[in-house]
PDB file of C-alpha atoms and ligand atoms in Angstrom:
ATOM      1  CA  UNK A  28       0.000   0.000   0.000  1.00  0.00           C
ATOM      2  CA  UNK A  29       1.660   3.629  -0.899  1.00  0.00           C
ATOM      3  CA  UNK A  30       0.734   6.636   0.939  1.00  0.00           C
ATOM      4  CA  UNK A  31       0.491  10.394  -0.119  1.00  0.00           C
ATOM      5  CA  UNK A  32      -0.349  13.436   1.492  1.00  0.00           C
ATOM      6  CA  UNK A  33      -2.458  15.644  -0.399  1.00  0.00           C
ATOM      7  CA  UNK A  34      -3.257  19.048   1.079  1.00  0.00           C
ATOM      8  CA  UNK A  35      -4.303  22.717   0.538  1.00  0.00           C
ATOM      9  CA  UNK A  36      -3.243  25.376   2.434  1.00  0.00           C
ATOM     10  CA  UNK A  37      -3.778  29.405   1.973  1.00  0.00           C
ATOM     11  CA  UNK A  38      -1.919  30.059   4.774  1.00  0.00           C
ATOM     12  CA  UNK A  39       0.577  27.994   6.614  1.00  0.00           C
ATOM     13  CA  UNK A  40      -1.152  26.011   9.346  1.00  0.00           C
ATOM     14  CA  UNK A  41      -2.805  22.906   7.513  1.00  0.00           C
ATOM     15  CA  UNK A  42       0.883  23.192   5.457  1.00  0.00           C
ATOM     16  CA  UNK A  43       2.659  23.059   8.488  1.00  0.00           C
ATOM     17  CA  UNK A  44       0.655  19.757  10.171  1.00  0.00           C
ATOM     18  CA  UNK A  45       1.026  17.910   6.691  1.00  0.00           C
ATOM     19  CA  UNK A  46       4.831  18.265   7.208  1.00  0.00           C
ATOM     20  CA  UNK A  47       4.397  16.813  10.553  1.00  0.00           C
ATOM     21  CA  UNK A  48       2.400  13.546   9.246  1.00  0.00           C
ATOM     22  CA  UNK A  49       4.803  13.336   6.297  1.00  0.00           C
ATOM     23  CA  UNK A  50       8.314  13.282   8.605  1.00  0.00           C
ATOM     24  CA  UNK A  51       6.533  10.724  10.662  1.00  0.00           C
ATOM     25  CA  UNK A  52       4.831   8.549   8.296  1.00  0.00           C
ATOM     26  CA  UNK A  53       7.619   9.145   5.453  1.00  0.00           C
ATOM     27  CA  UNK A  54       4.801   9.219   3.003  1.00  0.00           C
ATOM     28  CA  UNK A  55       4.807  11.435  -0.121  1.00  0.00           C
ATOM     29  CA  UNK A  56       3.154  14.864  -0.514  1.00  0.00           C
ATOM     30  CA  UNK A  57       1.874  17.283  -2.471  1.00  0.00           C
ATOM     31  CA  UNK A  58       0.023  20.641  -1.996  1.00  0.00           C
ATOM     32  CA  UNK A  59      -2.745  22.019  -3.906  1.00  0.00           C
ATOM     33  CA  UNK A  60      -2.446  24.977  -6.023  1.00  0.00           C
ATOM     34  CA  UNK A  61      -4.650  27.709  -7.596  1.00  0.00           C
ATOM     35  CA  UNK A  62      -3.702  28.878 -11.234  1.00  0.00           C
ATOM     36  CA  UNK A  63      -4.905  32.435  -9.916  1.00  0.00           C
ATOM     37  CA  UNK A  64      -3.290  32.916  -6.455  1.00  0.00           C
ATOM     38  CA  UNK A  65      -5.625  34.282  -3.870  1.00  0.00           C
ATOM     39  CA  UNK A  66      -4.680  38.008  -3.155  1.00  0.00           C
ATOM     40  CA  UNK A  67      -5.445  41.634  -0.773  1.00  0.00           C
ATOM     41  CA  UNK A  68      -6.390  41.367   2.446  1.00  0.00           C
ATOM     42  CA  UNK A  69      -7.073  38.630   4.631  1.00  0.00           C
ATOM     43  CA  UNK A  70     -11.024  39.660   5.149  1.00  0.00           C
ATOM     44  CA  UNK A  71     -11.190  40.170   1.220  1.00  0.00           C
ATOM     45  CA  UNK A  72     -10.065  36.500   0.607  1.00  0.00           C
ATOM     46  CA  UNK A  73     -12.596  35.403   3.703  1.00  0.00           C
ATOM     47  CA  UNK A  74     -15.189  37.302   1.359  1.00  0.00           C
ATOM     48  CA  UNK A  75     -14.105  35.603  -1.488  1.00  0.00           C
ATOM     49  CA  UNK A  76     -13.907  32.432   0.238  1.00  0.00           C
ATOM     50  CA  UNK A  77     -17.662  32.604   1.298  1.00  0.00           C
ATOM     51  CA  UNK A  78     -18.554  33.510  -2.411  1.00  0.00           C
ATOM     52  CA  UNK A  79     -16.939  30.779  -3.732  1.00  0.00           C
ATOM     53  CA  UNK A  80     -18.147  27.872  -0.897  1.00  0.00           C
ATOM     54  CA  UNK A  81     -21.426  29.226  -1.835  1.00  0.00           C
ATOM     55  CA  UNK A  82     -21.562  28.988  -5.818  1.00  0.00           C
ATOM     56  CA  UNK A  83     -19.639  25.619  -5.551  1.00  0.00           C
ATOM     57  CA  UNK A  84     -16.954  27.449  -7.493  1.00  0.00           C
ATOM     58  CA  UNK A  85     -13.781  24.951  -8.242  1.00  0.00           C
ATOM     59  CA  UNK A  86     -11.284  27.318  -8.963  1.00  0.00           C
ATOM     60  CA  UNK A  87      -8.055  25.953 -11.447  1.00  0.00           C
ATOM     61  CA  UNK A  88      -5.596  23.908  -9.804  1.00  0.00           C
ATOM     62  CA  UNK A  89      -2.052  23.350 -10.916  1.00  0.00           C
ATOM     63  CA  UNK A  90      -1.264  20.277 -12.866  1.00  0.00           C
ATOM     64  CA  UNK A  91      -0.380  17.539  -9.979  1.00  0.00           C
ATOM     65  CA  UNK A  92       3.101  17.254  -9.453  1.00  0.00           C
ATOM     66  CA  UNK A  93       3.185  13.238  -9.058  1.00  0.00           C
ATOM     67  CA  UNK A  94       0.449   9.943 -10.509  1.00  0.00           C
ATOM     68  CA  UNK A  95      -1.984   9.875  -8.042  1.00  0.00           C
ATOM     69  CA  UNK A  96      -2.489   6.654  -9.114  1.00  0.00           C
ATOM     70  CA  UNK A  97       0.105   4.559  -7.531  1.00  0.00           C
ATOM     71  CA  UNK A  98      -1.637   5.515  -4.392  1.00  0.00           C
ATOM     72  CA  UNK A  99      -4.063   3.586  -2.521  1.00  0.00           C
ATOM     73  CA  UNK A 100      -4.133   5.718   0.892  1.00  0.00           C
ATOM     74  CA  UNK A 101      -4.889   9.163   0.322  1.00  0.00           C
ATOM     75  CA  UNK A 102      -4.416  11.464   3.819  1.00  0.00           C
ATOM     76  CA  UNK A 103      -6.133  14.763   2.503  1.00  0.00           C
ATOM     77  CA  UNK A 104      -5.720  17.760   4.492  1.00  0.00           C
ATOM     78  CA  UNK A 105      -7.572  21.462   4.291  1.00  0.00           C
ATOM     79  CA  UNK A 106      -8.175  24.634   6.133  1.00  0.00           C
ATOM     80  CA  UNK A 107     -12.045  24.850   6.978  1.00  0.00           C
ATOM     81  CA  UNK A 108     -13.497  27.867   4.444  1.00  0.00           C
ATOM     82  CA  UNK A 109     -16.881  28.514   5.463  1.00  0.00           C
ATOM     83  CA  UNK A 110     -17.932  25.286   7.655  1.00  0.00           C
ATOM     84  CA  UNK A 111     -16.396  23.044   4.435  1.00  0.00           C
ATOM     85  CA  UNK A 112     -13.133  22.473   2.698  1.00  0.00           C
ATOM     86  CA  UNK A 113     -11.186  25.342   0.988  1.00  0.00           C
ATOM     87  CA  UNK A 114     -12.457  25.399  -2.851  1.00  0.00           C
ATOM     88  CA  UNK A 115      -9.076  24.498  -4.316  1.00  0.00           C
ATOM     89  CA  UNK A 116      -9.481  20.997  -2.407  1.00  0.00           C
ATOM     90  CA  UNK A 117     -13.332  20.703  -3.969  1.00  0.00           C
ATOM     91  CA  UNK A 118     -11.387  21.033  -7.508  1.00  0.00           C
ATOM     92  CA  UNK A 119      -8.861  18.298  -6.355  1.00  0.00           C
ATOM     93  CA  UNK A 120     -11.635  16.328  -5.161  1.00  0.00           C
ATOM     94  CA  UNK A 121     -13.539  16.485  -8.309  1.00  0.00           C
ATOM     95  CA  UNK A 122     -10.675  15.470 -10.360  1.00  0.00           C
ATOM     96  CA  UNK A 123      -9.647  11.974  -8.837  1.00  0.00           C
ATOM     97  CA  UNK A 124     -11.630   8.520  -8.818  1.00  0.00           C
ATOM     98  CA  UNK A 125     -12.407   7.730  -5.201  1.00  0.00           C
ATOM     99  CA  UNK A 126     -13.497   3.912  -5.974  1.00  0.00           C
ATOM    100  CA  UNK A 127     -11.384   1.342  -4.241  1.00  0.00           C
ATOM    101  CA  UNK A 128      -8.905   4.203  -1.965  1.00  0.00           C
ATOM    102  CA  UNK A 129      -8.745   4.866   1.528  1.00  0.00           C
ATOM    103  CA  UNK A 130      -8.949   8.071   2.460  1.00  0.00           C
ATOM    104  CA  UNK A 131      -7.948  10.086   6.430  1.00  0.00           C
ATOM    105  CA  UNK A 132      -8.948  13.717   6.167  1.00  0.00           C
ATOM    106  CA  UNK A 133      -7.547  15.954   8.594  1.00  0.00           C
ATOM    107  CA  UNK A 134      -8.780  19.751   8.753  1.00  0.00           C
ATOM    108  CA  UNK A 135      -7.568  23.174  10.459  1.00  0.00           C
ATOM    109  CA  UNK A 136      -9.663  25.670  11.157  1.00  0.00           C
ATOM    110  CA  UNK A 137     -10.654  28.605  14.006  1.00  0.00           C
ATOM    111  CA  UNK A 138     -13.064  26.173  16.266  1.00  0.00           C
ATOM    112  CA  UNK A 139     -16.341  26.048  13.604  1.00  0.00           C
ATOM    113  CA  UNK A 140     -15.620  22.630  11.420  1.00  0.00           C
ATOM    114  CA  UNK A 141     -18.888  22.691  10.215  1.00  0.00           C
ATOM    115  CA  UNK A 142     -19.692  19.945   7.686  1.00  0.00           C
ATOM    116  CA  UNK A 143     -16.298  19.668   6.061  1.00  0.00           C
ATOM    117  CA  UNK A 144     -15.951  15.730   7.529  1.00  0.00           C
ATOM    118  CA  UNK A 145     -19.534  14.937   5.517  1.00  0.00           C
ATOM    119  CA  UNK A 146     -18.569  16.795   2.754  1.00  0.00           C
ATOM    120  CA  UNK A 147     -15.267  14.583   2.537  1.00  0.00           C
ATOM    121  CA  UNK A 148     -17.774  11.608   2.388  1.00  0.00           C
ATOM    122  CA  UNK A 149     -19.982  12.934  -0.176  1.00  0.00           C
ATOM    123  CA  UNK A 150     -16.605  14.085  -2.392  1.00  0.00           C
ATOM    124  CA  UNK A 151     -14.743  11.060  -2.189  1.00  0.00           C
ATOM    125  CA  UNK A 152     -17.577   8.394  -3.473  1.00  0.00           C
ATOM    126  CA  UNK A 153     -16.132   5.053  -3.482  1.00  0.00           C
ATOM    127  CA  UNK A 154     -13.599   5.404  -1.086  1.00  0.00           C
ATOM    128  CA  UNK A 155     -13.552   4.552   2.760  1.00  0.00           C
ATOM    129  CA  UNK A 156     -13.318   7.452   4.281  1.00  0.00           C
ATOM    130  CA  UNK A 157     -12.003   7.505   7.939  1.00  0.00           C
ATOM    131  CA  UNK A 158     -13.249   9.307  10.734  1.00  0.00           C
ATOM    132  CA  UNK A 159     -11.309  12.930  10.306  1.00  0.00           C
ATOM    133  CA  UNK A 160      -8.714  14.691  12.565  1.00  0.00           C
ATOM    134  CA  UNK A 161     -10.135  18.471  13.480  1.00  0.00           C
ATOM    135  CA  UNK A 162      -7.108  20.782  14.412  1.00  0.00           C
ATOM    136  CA  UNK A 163      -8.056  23.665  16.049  1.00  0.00           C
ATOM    137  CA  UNK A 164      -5.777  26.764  15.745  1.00  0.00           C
ATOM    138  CA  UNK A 165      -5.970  30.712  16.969  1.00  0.00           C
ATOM    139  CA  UNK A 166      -4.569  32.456  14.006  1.00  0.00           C
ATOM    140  CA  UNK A 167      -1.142  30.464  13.329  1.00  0.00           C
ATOM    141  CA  UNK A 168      -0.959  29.197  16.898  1.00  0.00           C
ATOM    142  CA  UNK A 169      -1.650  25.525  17.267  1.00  0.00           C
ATOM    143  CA  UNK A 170      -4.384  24.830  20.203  1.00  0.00           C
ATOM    144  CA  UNK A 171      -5.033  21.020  19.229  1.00  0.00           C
ATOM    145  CA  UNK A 172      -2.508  19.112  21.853  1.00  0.00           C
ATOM    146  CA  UNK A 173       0.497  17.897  19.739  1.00  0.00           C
ATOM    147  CA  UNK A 174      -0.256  14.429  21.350  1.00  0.00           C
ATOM    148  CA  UNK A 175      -3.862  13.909  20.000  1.00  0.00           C
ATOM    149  CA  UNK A 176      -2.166  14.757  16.583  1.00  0.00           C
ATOM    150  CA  UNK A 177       0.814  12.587  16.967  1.00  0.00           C
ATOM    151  CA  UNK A 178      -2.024   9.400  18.430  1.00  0.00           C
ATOM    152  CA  UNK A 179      -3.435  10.143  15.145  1.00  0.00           C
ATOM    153  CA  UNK A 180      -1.095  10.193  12.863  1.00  0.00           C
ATOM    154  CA  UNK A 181       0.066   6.596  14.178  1.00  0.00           C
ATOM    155  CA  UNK A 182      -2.976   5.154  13.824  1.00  0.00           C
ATOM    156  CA  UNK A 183      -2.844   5.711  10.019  1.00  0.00           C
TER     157      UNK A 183
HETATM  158  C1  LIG B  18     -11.977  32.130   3.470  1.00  0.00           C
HETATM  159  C2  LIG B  18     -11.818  31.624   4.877  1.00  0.00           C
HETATM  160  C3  LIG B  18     -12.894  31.048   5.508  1.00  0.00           C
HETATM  161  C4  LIG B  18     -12.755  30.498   6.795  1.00  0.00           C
HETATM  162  N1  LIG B  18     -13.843  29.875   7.364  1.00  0.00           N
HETATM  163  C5  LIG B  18     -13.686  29.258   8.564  1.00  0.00           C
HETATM  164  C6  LIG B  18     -14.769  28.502   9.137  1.00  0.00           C
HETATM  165  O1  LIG B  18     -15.846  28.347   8.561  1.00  0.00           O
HETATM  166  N2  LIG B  18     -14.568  27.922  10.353  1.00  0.00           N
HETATM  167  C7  LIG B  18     -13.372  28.049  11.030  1.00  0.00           C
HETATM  168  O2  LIG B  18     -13.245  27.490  12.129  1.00  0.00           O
HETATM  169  N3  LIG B  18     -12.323  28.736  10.504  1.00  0.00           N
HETATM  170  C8  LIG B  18     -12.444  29.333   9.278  1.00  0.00           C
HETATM  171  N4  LIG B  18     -11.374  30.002   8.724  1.00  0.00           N
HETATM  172  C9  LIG B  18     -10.053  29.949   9.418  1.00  0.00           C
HETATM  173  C10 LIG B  18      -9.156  28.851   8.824  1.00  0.00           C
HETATM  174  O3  LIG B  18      -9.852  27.616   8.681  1.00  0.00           O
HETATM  175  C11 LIG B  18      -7.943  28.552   9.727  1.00  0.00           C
HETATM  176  O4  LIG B  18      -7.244  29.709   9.998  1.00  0.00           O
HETATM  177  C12 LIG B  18      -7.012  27.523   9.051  1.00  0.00           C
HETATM  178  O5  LIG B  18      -6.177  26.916  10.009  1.00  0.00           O
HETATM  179  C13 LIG B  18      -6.139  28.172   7.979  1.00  0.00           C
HETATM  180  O6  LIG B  18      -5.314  27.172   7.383  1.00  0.00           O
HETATM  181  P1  LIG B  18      -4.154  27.561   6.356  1.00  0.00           P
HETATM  182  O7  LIG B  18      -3.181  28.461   7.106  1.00  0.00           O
HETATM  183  O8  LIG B  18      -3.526  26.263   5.989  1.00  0.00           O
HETATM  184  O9  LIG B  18      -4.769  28.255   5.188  1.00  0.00           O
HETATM  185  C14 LIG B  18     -11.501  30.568   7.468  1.00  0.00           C
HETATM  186  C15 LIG B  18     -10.425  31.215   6.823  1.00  0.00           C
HETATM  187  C16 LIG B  18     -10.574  31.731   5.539  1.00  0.00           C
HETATM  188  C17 LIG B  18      -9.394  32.381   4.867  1.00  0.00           C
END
């Protein structure tokens, strides 16, 4: 079974906790990027951001770095935009056939997950999706205990 580590992240947090699984798992990774980088001020993107969860916009992703392929186990990580994943993981999502994978979503976000766990589900038809991994943060500060991460992370 090969791993990878796909993830989004518009700041640095979910970023920095996929580069925590990855030196402890040794699996691959690769982050998710918009064509059209996300710019101005933090509340203008949160604007956007709510726009965009709302329309079910997918906005253009970079061409994927590696074959998803060879993968079986996908660990899929994404900041929480408006109580779901960020829209450049919806785009990922979209792309890929879910049938046959397994799948352990982690997401970061201010203390409001919302639906993003269900909305994994939905996305990923096919797959067996695991129960996810919320990690709380206040601003860039992690408030999740390391611990809980690191129990998770081994039981992957
Ligand atoms: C557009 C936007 C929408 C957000 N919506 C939520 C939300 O619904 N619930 C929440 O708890 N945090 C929300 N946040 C905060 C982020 O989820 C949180 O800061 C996350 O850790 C950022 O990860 P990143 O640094 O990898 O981008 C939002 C942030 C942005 C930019």
């Amino acid at each position: 079974m090969k791993t990878v580590i796909v993830y989004y992240s518009y700041g640095s947090n979910t970023k920095k906790i996929a580069e925590m699984i990855q030196k402890k798992t040794g699996a691959d990774i690769l982050r998710i990027e918009t064509v059209t980088p996300y710019t101005g001020s933090y509340n203008k993107v949160v604007d956007q951001g709510q726009d965009e969860v709302n329309r079910g916009y997918c906005p253009e992703i970079r061409p994927l770095s590696i074959d998803l392929d060879q993968y079986d186990r996908i660990i899929l990580g994404s900041p929480v935009w408006w109580y779901t994943f960020a829209p450049a993981m919806h785009t990922f999502l979209k792309s890929q056939n879910w049938k046959g994978r397994t799948v352990y979503p982690f997401a970061t976000n201010g203390g409001w997950i919302g639906h993003t766990f269900q909305d994994f589900t939905d996305a990923c038809q096919g797959a067996d999706v695991k129960p996810g991994m919320n990690i709380r943060f206040d601003e860039s500060t992690l408030r999740t205990p390391v611990k809980d991460i690191e129990n998770w992370i081994s039981q992957l």
